[in-house]
Tab-separated table of C-alpha atoms and ligand atoms in Angstrom:
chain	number	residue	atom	x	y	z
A	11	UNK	CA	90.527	101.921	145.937
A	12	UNK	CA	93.783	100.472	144.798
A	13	UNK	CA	94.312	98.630	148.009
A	14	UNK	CA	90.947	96.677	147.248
A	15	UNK	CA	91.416	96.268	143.524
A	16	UNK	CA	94.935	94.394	144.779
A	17	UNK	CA	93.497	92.543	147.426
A	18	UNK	CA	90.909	90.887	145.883
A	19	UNK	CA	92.728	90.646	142.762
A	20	UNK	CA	95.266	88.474	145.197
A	21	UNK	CA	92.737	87.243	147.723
A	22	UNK	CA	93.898	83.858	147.038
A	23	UNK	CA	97.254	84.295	148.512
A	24	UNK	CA	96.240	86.402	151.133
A	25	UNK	CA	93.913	83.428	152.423
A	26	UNK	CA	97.117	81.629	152.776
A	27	UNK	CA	99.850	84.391	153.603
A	28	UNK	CA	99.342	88.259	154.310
A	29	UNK	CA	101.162	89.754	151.299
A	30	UNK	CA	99.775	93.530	151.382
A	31	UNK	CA	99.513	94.799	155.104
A	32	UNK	CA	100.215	98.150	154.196
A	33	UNK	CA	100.114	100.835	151.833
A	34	UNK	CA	101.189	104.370	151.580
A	35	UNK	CA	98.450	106.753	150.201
A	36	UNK	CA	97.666	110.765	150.616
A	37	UNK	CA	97.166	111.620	154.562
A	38	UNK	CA	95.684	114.962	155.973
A	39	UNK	CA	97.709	115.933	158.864
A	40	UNK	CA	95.287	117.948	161.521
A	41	UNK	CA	97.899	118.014	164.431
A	42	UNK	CA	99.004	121.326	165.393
A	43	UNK	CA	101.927	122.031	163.070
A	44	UNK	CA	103.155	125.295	164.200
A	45	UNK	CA	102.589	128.779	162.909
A	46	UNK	CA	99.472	128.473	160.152
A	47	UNK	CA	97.877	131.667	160.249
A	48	UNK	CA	95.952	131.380	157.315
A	49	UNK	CA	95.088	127.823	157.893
A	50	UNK	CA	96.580	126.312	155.033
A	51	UNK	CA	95.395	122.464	154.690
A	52	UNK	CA	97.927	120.103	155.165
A	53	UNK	CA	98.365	116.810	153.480
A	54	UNK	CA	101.239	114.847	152.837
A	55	UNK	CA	102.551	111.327	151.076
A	56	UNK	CA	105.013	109.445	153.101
A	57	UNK	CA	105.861	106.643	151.231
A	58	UNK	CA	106.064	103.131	153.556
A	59	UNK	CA	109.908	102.664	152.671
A	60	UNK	CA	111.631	106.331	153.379
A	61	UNK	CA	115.402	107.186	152.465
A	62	UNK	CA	117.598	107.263	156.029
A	63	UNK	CA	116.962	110.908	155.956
A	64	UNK	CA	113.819	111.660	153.484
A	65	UNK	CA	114.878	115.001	151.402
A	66	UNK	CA	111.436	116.913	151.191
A	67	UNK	CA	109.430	117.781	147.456
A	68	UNK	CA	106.661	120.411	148.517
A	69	UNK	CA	104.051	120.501	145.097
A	70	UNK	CA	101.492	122.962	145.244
A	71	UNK	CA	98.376	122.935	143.374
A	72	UNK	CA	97.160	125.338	140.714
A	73	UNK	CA	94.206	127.473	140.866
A	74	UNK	CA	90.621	125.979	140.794
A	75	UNK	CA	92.878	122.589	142.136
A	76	UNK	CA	93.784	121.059	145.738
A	77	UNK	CA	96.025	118.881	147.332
A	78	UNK	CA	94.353	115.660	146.304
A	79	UNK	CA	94.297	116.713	142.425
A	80	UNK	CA	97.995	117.383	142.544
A	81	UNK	CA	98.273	114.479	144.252
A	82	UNK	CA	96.486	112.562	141.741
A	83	UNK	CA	97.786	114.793	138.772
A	84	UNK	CA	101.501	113.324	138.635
A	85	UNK	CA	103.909	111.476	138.861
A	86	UNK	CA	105.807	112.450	142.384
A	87	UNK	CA	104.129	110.085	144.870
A	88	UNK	CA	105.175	107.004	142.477
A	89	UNK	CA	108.870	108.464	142.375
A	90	UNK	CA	108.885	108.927	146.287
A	91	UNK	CA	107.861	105.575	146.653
A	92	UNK	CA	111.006	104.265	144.525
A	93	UNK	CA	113.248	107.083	145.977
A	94	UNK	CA	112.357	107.046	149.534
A	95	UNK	CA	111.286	110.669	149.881
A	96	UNK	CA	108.313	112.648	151.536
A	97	UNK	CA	106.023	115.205	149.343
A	98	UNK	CA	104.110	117.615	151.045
A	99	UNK	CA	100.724	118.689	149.172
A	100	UNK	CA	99.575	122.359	150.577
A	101	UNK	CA	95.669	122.972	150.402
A	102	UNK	CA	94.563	126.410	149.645
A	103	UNK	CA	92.644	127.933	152.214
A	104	UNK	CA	90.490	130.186	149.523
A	105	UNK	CA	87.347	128.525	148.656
A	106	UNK	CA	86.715	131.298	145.978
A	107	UNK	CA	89.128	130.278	143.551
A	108	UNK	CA	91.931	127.723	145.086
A	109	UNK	CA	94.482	130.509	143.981
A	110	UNK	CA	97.379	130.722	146.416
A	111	UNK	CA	98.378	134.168	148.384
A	112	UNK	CA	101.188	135.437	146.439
A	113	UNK	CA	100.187	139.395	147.036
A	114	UNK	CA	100.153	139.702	150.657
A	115	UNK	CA	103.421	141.871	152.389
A	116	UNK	CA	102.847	138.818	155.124
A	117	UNK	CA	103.259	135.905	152.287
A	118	UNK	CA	105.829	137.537	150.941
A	119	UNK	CA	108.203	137.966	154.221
A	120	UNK	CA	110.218	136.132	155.906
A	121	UNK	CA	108.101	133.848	159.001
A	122	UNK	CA	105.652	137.109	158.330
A	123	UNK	CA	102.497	134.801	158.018
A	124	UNK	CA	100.911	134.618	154.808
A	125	UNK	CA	100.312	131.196	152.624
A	126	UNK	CA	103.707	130.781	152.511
A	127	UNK	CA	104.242	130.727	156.398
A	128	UNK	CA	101.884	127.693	156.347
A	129	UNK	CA	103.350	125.831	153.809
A	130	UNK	CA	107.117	126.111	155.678
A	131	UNK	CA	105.619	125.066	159.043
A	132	UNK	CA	104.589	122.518	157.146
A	133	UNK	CA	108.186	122.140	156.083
A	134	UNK	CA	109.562	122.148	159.443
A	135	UNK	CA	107.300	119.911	161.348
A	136	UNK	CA	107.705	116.984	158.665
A	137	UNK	CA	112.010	117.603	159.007
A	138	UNK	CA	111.272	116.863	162.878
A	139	UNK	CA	108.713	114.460	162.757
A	140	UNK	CA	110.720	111.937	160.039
A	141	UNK	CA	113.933	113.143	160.569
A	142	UNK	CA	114.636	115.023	157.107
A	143	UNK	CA	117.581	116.455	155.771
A	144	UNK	CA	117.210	119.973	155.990
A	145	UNK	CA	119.378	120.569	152.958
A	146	UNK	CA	117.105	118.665	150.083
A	147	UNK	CA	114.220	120.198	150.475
A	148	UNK	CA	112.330	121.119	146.964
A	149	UNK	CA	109.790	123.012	145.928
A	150	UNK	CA	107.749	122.594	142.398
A	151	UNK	CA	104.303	123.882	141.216
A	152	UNK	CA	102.591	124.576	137.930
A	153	UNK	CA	100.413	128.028	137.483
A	154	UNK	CA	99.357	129.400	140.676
A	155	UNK	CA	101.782	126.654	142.400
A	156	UNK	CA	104.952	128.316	140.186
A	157	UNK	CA	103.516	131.327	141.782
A	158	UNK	CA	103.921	130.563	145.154
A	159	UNK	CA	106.985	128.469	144.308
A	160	UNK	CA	108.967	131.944	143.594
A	161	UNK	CA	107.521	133.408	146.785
A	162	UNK	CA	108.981	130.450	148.838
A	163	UNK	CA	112.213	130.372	147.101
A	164	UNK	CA	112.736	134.515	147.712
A	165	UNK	CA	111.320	134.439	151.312
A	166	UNK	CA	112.476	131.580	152.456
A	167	UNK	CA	115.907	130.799	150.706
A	168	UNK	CA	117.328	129.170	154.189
A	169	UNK	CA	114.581	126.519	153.807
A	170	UNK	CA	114.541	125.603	149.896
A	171	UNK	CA	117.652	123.814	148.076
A	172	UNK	CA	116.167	124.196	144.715
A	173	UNK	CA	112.539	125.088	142.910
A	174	UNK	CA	111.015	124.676	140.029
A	175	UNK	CA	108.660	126.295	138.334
A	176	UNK	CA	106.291	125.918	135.368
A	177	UNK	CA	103.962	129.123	133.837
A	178	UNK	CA	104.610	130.927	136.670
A	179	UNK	CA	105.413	134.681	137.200
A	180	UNK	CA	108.722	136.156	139.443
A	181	UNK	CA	108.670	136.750	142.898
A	182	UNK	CA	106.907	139.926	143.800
A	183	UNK	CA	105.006	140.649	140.900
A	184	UNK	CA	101.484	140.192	142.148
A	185	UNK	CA	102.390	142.035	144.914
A	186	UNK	CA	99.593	144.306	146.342
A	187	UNK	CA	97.626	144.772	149.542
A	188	UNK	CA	96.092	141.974	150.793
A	189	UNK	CA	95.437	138.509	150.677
A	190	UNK	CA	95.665	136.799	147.172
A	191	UNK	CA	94.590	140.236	145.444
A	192	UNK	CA	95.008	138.960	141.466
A	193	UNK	CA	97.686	141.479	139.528
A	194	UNK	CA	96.559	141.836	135.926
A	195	UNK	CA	99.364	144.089	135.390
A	196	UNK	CA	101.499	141.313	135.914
A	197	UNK	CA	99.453	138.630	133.964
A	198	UNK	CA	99.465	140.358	131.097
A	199	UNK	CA	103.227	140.989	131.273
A	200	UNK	CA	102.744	144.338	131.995
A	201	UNK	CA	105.023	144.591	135.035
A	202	UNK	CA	108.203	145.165	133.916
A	203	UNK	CA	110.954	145.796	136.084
A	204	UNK	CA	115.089	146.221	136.317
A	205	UNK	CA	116.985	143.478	137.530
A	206	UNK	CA	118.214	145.470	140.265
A	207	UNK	CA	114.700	146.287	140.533
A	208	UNK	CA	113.644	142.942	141.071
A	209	UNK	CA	116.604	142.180	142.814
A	210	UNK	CA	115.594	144.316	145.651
A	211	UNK	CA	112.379	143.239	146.276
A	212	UNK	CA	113.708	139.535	146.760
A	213	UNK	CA	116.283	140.833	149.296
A	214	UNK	CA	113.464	142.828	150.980
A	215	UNK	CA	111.522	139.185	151.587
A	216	UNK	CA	114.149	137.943	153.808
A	217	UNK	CA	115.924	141.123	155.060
A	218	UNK	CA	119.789	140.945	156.585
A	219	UNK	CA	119.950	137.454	154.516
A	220	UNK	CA	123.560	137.011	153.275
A	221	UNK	CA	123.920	133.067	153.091
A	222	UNK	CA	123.340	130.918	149.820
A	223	UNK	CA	120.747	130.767	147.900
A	224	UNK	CA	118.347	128.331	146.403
A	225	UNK	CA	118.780	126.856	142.749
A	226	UNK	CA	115.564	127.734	140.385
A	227	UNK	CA	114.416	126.010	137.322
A	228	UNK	CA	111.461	127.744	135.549
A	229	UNK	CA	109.658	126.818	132.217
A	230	UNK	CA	107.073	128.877	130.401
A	231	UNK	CA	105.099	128.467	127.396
A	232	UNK	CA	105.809	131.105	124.198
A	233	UNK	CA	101.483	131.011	124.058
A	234	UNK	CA	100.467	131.639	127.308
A	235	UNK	CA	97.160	132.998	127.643
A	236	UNK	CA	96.980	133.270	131.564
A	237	UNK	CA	100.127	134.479	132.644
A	238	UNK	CA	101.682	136.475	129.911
A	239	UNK	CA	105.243	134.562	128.480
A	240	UNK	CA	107.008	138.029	129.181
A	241	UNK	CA	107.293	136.536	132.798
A	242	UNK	CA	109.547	134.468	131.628
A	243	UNK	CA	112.020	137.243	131.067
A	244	UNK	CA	111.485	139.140	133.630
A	245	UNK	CA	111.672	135.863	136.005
A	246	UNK	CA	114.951	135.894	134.257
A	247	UNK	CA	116.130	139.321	134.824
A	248	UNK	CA	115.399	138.464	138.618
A	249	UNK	CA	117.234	135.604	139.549
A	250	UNK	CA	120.012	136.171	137.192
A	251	UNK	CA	120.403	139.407	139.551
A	252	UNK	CA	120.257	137.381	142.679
A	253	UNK	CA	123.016	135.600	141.757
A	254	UNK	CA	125.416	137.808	140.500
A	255	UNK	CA	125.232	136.044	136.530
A	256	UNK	CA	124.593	137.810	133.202
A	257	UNK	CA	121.306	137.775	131.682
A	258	UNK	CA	123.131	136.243	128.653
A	259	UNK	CA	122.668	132.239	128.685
A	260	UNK	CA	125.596	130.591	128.549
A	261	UNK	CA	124.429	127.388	126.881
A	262	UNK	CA	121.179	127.334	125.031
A	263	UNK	CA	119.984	123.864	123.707
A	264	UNK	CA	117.289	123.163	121.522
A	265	UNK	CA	114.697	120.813	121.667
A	266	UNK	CA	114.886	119.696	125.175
A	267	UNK	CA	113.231	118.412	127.110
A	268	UNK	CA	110.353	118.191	124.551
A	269	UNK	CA	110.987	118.779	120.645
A	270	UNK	CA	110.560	122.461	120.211
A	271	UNK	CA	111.470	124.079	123.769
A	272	UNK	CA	115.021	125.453	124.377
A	273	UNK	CA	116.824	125.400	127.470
A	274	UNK	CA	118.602	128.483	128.530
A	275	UNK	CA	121.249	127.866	131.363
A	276	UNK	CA	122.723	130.564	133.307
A	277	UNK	CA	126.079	131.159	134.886
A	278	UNK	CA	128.835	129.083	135.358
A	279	UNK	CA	127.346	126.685	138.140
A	280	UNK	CA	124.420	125.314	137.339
A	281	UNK	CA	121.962	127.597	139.287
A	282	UNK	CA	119.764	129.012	137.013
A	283	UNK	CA	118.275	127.250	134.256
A	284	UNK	CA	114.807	128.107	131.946
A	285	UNK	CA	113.094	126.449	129.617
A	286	UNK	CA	111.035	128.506	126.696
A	287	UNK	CA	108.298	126.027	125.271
A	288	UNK	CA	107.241	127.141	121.657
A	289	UNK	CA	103.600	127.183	121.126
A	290	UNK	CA	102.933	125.985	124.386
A	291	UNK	CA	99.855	127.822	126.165
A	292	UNK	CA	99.474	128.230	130.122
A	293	UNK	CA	98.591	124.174	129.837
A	294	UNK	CA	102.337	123.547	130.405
A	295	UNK	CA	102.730	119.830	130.398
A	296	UNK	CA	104.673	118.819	133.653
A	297	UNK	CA	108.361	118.096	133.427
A	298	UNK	CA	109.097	115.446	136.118
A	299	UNK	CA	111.835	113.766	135.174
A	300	UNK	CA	113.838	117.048	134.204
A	301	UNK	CA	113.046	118.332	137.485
A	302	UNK	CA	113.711	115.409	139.444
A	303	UNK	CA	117.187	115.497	137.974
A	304	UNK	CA	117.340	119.599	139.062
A	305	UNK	CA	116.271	118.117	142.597
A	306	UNK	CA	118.988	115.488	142.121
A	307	UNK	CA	115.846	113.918	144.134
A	308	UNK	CA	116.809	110.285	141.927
A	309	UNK	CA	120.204	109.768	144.543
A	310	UNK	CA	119.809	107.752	147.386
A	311	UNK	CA	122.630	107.431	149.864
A	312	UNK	CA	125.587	109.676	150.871
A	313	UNK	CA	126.983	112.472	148.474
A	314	UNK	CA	123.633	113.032	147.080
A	315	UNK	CA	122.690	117.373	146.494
A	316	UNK	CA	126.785	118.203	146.287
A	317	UNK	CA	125.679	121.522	145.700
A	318	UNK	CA	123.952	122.796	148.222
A	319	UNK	CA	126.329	124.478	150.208
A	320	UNK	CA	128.835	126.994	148.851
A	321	UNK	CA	126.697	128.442	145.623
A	322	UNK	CA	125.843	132.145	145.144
A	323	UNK	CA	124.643	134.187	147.941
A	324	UNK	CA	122.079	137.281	148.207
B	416	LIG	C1	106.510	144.862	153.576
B	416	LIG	O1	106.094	146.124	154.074
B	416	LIG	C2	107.151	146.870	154.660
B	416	LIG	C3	106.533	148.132	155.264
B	416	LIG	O2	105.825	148.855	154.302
B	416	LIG	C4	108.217	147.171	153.629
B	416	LIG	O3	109.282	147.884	154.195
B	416	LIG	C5	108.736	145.845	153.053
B	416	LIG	O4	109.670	146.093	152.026
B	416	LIG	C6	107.590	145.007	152.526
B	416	LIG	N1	108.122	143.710	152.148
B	416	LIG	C7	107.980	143.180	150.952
B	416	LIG	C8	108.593	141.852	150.739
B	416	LIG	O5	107.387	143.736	150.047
Protein backbone atom coordinates (compact mmCIF):
# COMPACT_ATOMS: atom_id res chain seq x y z
CA UNK A 1 0.00 0.00 0.00
CA UNK A 2 2.64 2.47 0.96
CA UNK A 3 4.92 1.42 -1.81
CA UNK A 4 2.06 2.51 -4.34
CA UNK A 5 0.91 5.61 -2.51
CA UNK A 6 4.93 6.65 -2.98
CA UNK A 7 5.24 5.60 -6.34
CA UNK A 8 2.66 7.24 -7.90
CA UNK A 9 2.91 10.08 -5.66
CA UNK A 10 6.66 10.24 -7.39
CA UNK A 11 5.84 8.64 -10.71
CA UNK A 12 7.27 11.58 -12.33
CA UNK A 13 10.75 10.93 -11.29
CA UNK A 14 10.58 7.44 -11.54
CA UNK A 15 9.76 7.91 -15.42
CA UNK A 16 13.09 9.50 -15.51
CA UNK A 17 15.25 7.70 -12.70
CA UNK A 18 14.29 4.57 -10.45
CA UNK A 19 14.23 6.21 -6.99
CA UNK A 20 12.25 3.41 -4.88
CA UNK A 21 13.40 -0.19 -5.99
CA UNK A 22 12.90 -1.54 -2.75
CA UNK A 23 11.19 -1.56 0.40
CA UNK A 24 11.26 -3.42 3.59
CA UNK A 25 7.76 -4.54 4.84
CA UNK A 26 6.41 -7.60 7.23
CA UNK A 27 7.54 -11.15 5.60
CA UNK A 28 6.16 -14.66 6.66
CA UNK A 29 9.00 -16.97 6.78
CA UNK A 30 7.64 -20.74 5.82
CA UNK A 31 11.18 -22.36 5.52
CA UNK A 32 11.87 -24.96 7.94
CA UNK A 33 13.23 -23.08 10.95
CA UNK A 34 14.11 -25.76 13.30
CA UNK A 35 12.30 -27.18 16.27
CA UNK A 36 8.43 -25.63 16.09
CA UNK A 37 6.41 -28.11 17.68
CA UNK A 38 3.49 -26.18 18.13
CA UNK A 39 3.75 -24.50 14.84
CA UNK A 40 4.11 -21.11 15.87
CA UNK A 41 3.74 -18.63 12.70
CA UNK A 42 6.66 -16.91 11.84
CA UNK A 43 7.00 -13.45 10.49
CA UNK A 44 9.63 -11.10 10.65
CA UNK A 45 10.75 -7.25 9.56
CA UNK A 46 14.19 -6.99 8.22
CA UNK A 47 14.69 -3.63 7.51
CA UNK A 48 16.65 -3.03 3.82
CA UNK A 49 19.70 -1.25 5.63
CA UNK A 50 20.74 -3.76 8.72
CA UNK A 51 23.43 -2.83 11.48
CA UNK A 52 26.91 -5.02 10.67
CA UNK A 53 25.55 -7.46 13.10
CA UNK A 54 21.55 -6.81 13.54
CA UNK A 55 20.84 -7.21 17.54
CA UNK A 56 17.34 -9.03 17.53
CA UNK A 57 13.76 -7.28 19.20
CA UNK A 58 11.26 -10.35 19.36
CA UNK A 59 7.45 -8.47 20.04
CA UNK A 60 4.76 -10.71 20.64
CA UNK A 61 1.23 -9.99 20.21
CA UNK A 62 -1.52 -9.86 22.81
CA UNK A 63 -4.48 -11.98 22.99
CA UNK A 64 -7.32 -11.73 20.35
CA UNK A 65 -4.04 -10.05 18.16
CA UNK A 66 -1.33 -11.50 15.58
CA UNK A 67 1.79 -10.79 14.15
CA UNK A 68 0.57 -8.31 11.58
CA UNK A 69 -1.42 -6.16 14.33
CA UNK A 70 1.71 -5.88 16.40
CA UNK A 71 3.33 -5.20 13.51
CA UNK A 72 1.07 -2.51 12.61
CA UNK A 73 0.41 -1.49 16.35
CA UNK A 74 3.90 0.35 16.98
CA UNK A 75 6.49 1.90 16.58
CA UNK A 76 9.49 -0.91 16.31
CA UNK A 77 9.63 -1.56 12.55
CA UNK A 78 10.14 2.41 11.99
CA UNK A 79 13.00 2.33 14.74
CA UNK A 80 14.65 -0.83 13.07
CA UNK A 81 14.64 0.84 9.97
CA UNK A 82 16.71 3.93 11.50
CA UNK A 83 18.71 1.52 13.81
CA UNK A 84 19.51 -1.25 11.55
CA UNK A 85 17.96 -4.07 13.56
CA UNK A 86 15.69 -7.20 12.84
CA UNK A 87 12.18 -7.74 14.84
CA UNK A 88 10.75 -10.95 14.88
CA UNK A 89 6.74 -11.00 15.14
CA UNK A 90 5.58 -14.64 16.60
CA UNK A 91 1.97 -15.75 15.41
CA UNK A 92 -0.06 -17.65 17.83
CA UNK A 93 -0.91 -20.93 16.78
CA UNK A 94 -4.46 -20.88 18.87
CA UNK A 95 -7.23 -19.84 16.71
CA UNK A 96 -9.56 -19.81 19.85
CA UNK A 97 -8.31 -16.85 21.42
CA UNK A 98 -4.65 -15.72 19.99
CA UNK A 99 -3.51 -16.16 23.73
CA UNK A 100 0.05 -17.46 23.91
CA UNK A 101 1.05 -20.92 25.86
CA UNK A 102 2.37 -19.70 29.04
CA UNK A 103 0.92 -22.91 31.19
CA UNK A 104 2.43 -25.77 29.53
CA UNK A 105 5.58 -27.74 31.68
CA UNK A 106 6.94 -27.90 27.77
CA UNK A 107 6.66 -23.85 27.28
CA UNK A 108 7.96 -23.36 30.31
CA UNK A 109 11.39 -25.53 29.98
CA UNK A 110 14.28 -25.15 28.65
CA UNK A 111 14.29 -26.40 24.44
CA UNK A 112 11.17 -28.54 26.10
CA UNK A 113 8.77 -27.50 23.17
CA UNK A 114 6.01 -25.37 24.00
CA UNK A 115 5.25 -21.69 22.35
CA UNK A 116 8.24 -20.61 23.60
CA UNK A 117 10.44 -23.31 21.79
CA UNK A 118 9.01 -21.82 18.55
CA UNK A 119 9.56 -18.44 19.14
CA UNK A 120 13.61 -19.18 20.05
CA UNK A 121 14.02 -21.30 16.88
CA UNK A 122 12.83 -18.49 15.54
CA UNK A 123 15.57 -16.69 17.40
CA UNK A 124 18.25 -18.86 16.28
CA UNK A 125 17.60 -19.30 12.65
CA UNK A 126 17.39 -15.36 12.07
CA UNK A 127 21.16 -15.08 14.25
CA UNK A 128 22.39 -17.60 11.38
CA UNK A 129 20.62 -16.51 8.55
CA UNK A 130 21.70 -12.46 8.99
CA UNK A 131 24.48 -12.93 11.02
CA UNK A 132 23.15 -11.46 14.50
CA UNK A 133 24.82 -10.77 17.54
CA UNK A 134 23.85 -13.28 19.84
CA UNK A 135 24.27 -10.98 22.81
CA UNK A 136 21.42 -8.13 21.89
CA UNK A 137 18.75 -10.03 21.54
CA UNK A 138 15.36 -8.45 23.19
CA UNK A 139 12.28 -9.46 23.99
CA UNK A 140 9.03 -7.04 24.60
CA UNK A 141 5.23 -7.75 24.64
CA UNK A 142 2.14 -6.16 26.08
CA UNK A 143 -0.69 -8.52 27.89
CA UNK A 144 -0.49 -11.98 26.78
CA UNK A 145 2.97 -10.95 24.94
CA UNK A 146 4.40 -9.72 28.71
CA UNK A 147 3.21 -13.14 29.46
CA UNK A 148 5.22 -15.03 27.34
CA UNK A 149 7.96 -12.40 27.59
CA UNK A 150 8.63 -13.69 31.38
CA UNK A 151 8.47 -17.29 30.17
CA UNK A 152 11.28 -16.57 27.59
CA UNK A 153 13.34 -14.55 29.85
CA UNK A 154 13.19 -17.56 32.81
CA UNK A 155 13.56 -20.45 30.27
CA UNK A 156 15.69 -19.20 28.09
CA UNK A 157 18.07 -16.67 29.94
CA UNK A 158 21.19 -17.87 27.57
CA UNK A 159 19.20 -16.47 24.61
CA UNK A 160 17.62 -13.02 25.94
CA UNK A 161 19.91 -9.86 26.94
CA UNK A 162 17.05 -7.97 28.30
CA UNK A 163 12.90 -8.00 28.29
CA UNK A 164 10.38 -5.95 28.80
CA UNK A 165 7.23 -6.26 29.82
CA UNK A 166 3.94 -4.35 30.03
CA UNK A 167 0.55 -5.80 32.14
CA UNK A 168 1.98 -8.90 32.29
CA UNK A 169 2.12 -11.54 35.12
CA UNK A 170 5.68 -13.42 36.51
CA UNK A 171 7.04 -16.35 35.14
CA UNK A 172 5.23 -19.44 36.22
CA UNK A 173 2.13 -18.19 37.41
CA UNK A 174 -0.29 -19.56 34.87
CA UNK A 175 1.34 -22.59 35.20
CA UNK A 176 -0.95 -25.70 34.89
CA UNK A 177 -1.35 -28.77 32.71
CA UNK A 178 -1.53 -28.21 29.34
CA UNK A 179 -1.42 -26.03 26.56
CA UNK A 180 -2.41 -22.31 27.22
CA UNK A 181 -4.84 -23.49 30.16
CA UNK A 182 -5.96 -19.66 31.46
CA UNK A 183 -5.03 -19.29 35.49
CA UNK A 184 -7.68 -17.12 37.12
CA UNK A 185 -5.95 -17.58 40.29
CA UNK A 186 -3.27 -15.71 38.92
CA UNK A 187 -5.35 -12.99 37.06
CA UNK A 188 -6.97 -12.00 39.81
CA UNK A 189 -3.75 -11.73 41.84
CA UNK A 190 -4.57 -14.53 43.71
CA UNK A 191 -1.29 -16.43 43.34
CA UNK A 192 0.86 -15.30 45.74
CA UNK A 193 4.08 -16.70 46.30
CA UNK A 194 7.70 -16.26 48.32
CA UNK A 195 10.47 -14.97 46.52
CA UNK A 196 12.33 -17.99 47.11
CA UNK A 197 9.21 -19.47 46.02
CA UNK A 198 9.24 -17.93 42.82
CA UNK A 199 12.76 -18.08 42.67
CA UNK A 200 12.68 -21.76 42.33
CA UNK A 201 10.38 -22.21 39.79
CA UNK A 202 12.54 -19.89 37.41
CA UNK A 203 15.63 -22.04 38.19
CA UNK A 204 13.50 -25.16 37.54
CA UNK A 205 12.85 -23.67 33.70
CA UNK A 206 16.39 -23.94 32.80
CA UNK A 207 17.81 -26.53 35.27
CA UNK A 208 21.89 -26.70 36.06
CA UNK A 209 21.86 -22.89 34.64
CA UNK A 210 24.55 -20.92 36.55
CA UNK A 211 25.62 -18.16 33.91
CA UNK A 212 24.12 -14.50 33.77
CA UNK A 213 21.05 -13.56 33.50
CA UNK A 214 18.81 -11.40 31.43
CA UNK A 215 17.88 -7.68 32.42
CA UNK A 216 13.85 -7.21 32.87
CA UNK A 217 11.86 -4.09 32.68
CA UNK A 218 8.13 -4.55 33.56
CA UNK A 219 5.28 -1.90 33.80
CA UNK A 220 1.79 -2.45 35.11
CA UNK A 221 -1.17 -0.41 35.49
CA UNK A 222 -2.53 0.39 39.39
CA UNK A 223 -6.34 -0.38 37.48
CA UNK A 224 -5.92 -3.39 35.81
CA UNK A 225 -8.94 -5.22 35.17
CA UNK A 226 -7.42 -8.31 33.27
CA UNK A 227 -4.46 -9.20 34.99
CA UNK A 228 -4.74 -8.15 38.55
CA UNK A 229 -1.87 -5.10 39.46
CA UNK A 230 -0.76 -7.48 42.42
CA UNK A 231 1.41 -9.10 39.59
CA UNK A 232 3.30 -6.43 39.67
CA UNK A 233 4.61 -7.27 43.09
CA UNK A 234 4.88 -10.49 42.92
CA UNK A 235 6.79 -10.08 39.37
CA UNK A 236 8.86 -8.11 41.75
CA UNK A 237 9.41 -10.48 44.49
CA UNK A 238 10.64 -12.87 41.58
CA UNK A 239 13.26 -11.31 39.81
CA UNK A 240 14.51 -9.35 42.67
CA UNK A 241 15.21 -13.09 44.00
CA UNK A 242 16.90 -14.10 40.83
CA UNK A 243 19.27 -11.68 41.22
CA UNK A 244 20.34 -11.67 44.55
CA UNK A 245 18.79 -7.66 45.23
CA UNK A 246 16.39 -6.50 47.96
CA UNK A 247 12.86 -6.07 47.26
CA UNK A 248 13.43 -2.47 48.51
CA UNK A 249 13.90 -0.01 45.35
CA UNK A 250 16.74 1.78 45.51
CA UNK A 251 15.66 4.82 43.50
CA UNK A 252 12.02 5.52 42.98
CA UNK A 253 11.14 8.47 40.59
CA UNK A 254 7.97 9.94 40.01
CA UNK A 255 6.28 10.80 37.07
CA UNK A 256 8.23 8.99 34.52
CA UNK A 257 7.92 8.04 31.85
CA UNK A 258 4.33 9.44 31.74
CA UNK A 259 3.03 12.06 34.47
CA UNK A 260 1.68 9.91 37.20
CA UNK A 261 3.70 6.45 36.95
CA UNK A 262 6.77 5.88 39.22
CA UNK A 263 9.72 4.04 38.38
CA UNK A 264 11.09 1.65 40.88
CA UNK A 265 14.78 0.55 40.13
CA UNK A 266 16.35 -2.30 41.76
CA UNK A 267 19.84 -3.12 42.87
CA UNK A 268 22.89 -1.54 42.32
CA UNK A 269 23.34 -2.35 38.46
CA UNK A 270 20.73 -1.51 36.58
CA UNK A 271 18.96 -4.94 36.16
CA UNK A 272 15.74 -4.66 37.40
CA UNK A 273 13.60 -1.82 36.87
CA UNK A 274 9.37 -1.42 37.16
CA UNK A 275 7.20 0.99 36.39
CA UNK A 276 3.68 1.36 38.50
CA UNK A 277 1.19 3.41 36.21
CA UNK A 278 -1.57 5.12 38.42
CA UNK A 279 -4.98 4.70 37.12
CA UNK A 280 -3.86 2.94 34.26
CA UNK A 281 -6.15 -0.22 33.33
CA UNK A 282 -4.81 -3.46 31.42
CA UNK A 283 -4.85 -0.82 28.20
CA UNK A 284 -1.20 -0.03 29.10
CA UNK A 285 -0.07 2.46 26.55
CA UNK A 286 3.28 1.14 24.99
CA UNK A 287 6.55 2.57 26.21
CA UNK A 288 8.94 2.46 23.20
CA UNK A 289 11.27 4.83 23.66
CA UNK A 290 11.88 3.85 27.46
CA UNK A 291 12.37 0.45 26.35
CA UNK A 292 14.44 1.04 23.49
CA UNK A 293 16.80 2.81 25.85
CA UNK A 294 16.54 -0.60 28.37
CA UNK A 295 17.49 -2.47 24.98
CA UNK A 296 20.21 0.16 24.50
CA UNK A 297 18.70 -0.98 20.92
CA UNK A 298 19.33 3.19 19.82
CA UNK A 299 23.56 2.34 19.59
CA UNK A 300 24.90 1.47 16.47
CA UNK A 301 28.52 0.47 16.20
CA UNK A 302 31.07 -1.08 18.64
CA UNK A 303 30.63 -0.83 22.54
CA UNK A 304 26.97 -0.89 22.19
CA UNK A 305 24.97 -3.46 25.26
CA UNK A 306 28.27 -2.97 27.79
CA UNK A 307 26.34 -4.92 30.04
CA UNK A 308 25.68 -7.96 28.91
CA UNK A 309 28.27 -9.99 30.17
CA UNK A 310 29.31 -10.08 33.82
CA UNK A 311 25.71 -9.11 35.60
CA UNK A 312 23.97 -11.33 38.19
CA UNK A 313 23.73 -14.96 37.71
CA UNK A 314 20.95 -17.70 38.71
C1 LIG B 1 8.16 -29.87 34.62
O1 LIG B 1 7.75 -31.14 35.11
C2 LIG B 1 8.77 -31.83 35.82
C3 LIG B 1 8.23 -33.22 36.16
O2 LIG B 1 7.03 -33.13 36.87
C4 LIG B 1 9.18 -31.04 37.04
O3 LIG B 1 10.20 -31.68 37.74
C5 LIG B 1 9.66 -29.65 36.60
O4 LIG B 1 9.96 -28.85 37.72
C6 LIG B 1 8.60 -28.97 35.75
N1 LIG B 1 9.18 -27.74 35.23
C7 LIG B 1 8.64 -26.55 35.39
C8 LIG B 1 9.36 -25.40 34.80
O5 LIG B 1 7.60 -26.37 36.01
Amino acid sequence: MHFFTLRSAFSWLLAVAPIVSHCASLQKVTSDFGPNPRNVGFYIYVPDKLAARPPILVNPHWCHGDAKACYSGSQYAALASRYGFIVIYPDSPNTADKCWDVSSNETLTHDAGGDSLGIVSMVRWTLDKYNGDPNRVFVTGISSGAMITSVLLGAYPDVFAAGSAFAGVPYGCFAGNGYGVWSDACATGKVKKTGAEWAALVKAGFPGYTRWRPRVQIFHGTSDEVLNYANFEEEIKEWTTVFGFSETPTSTTPNTPVRGWTKYVYGSNDWLEAYSAAGVSHNIQNQEATAMDWFDLTCVGDGCFKWGKGGPKA
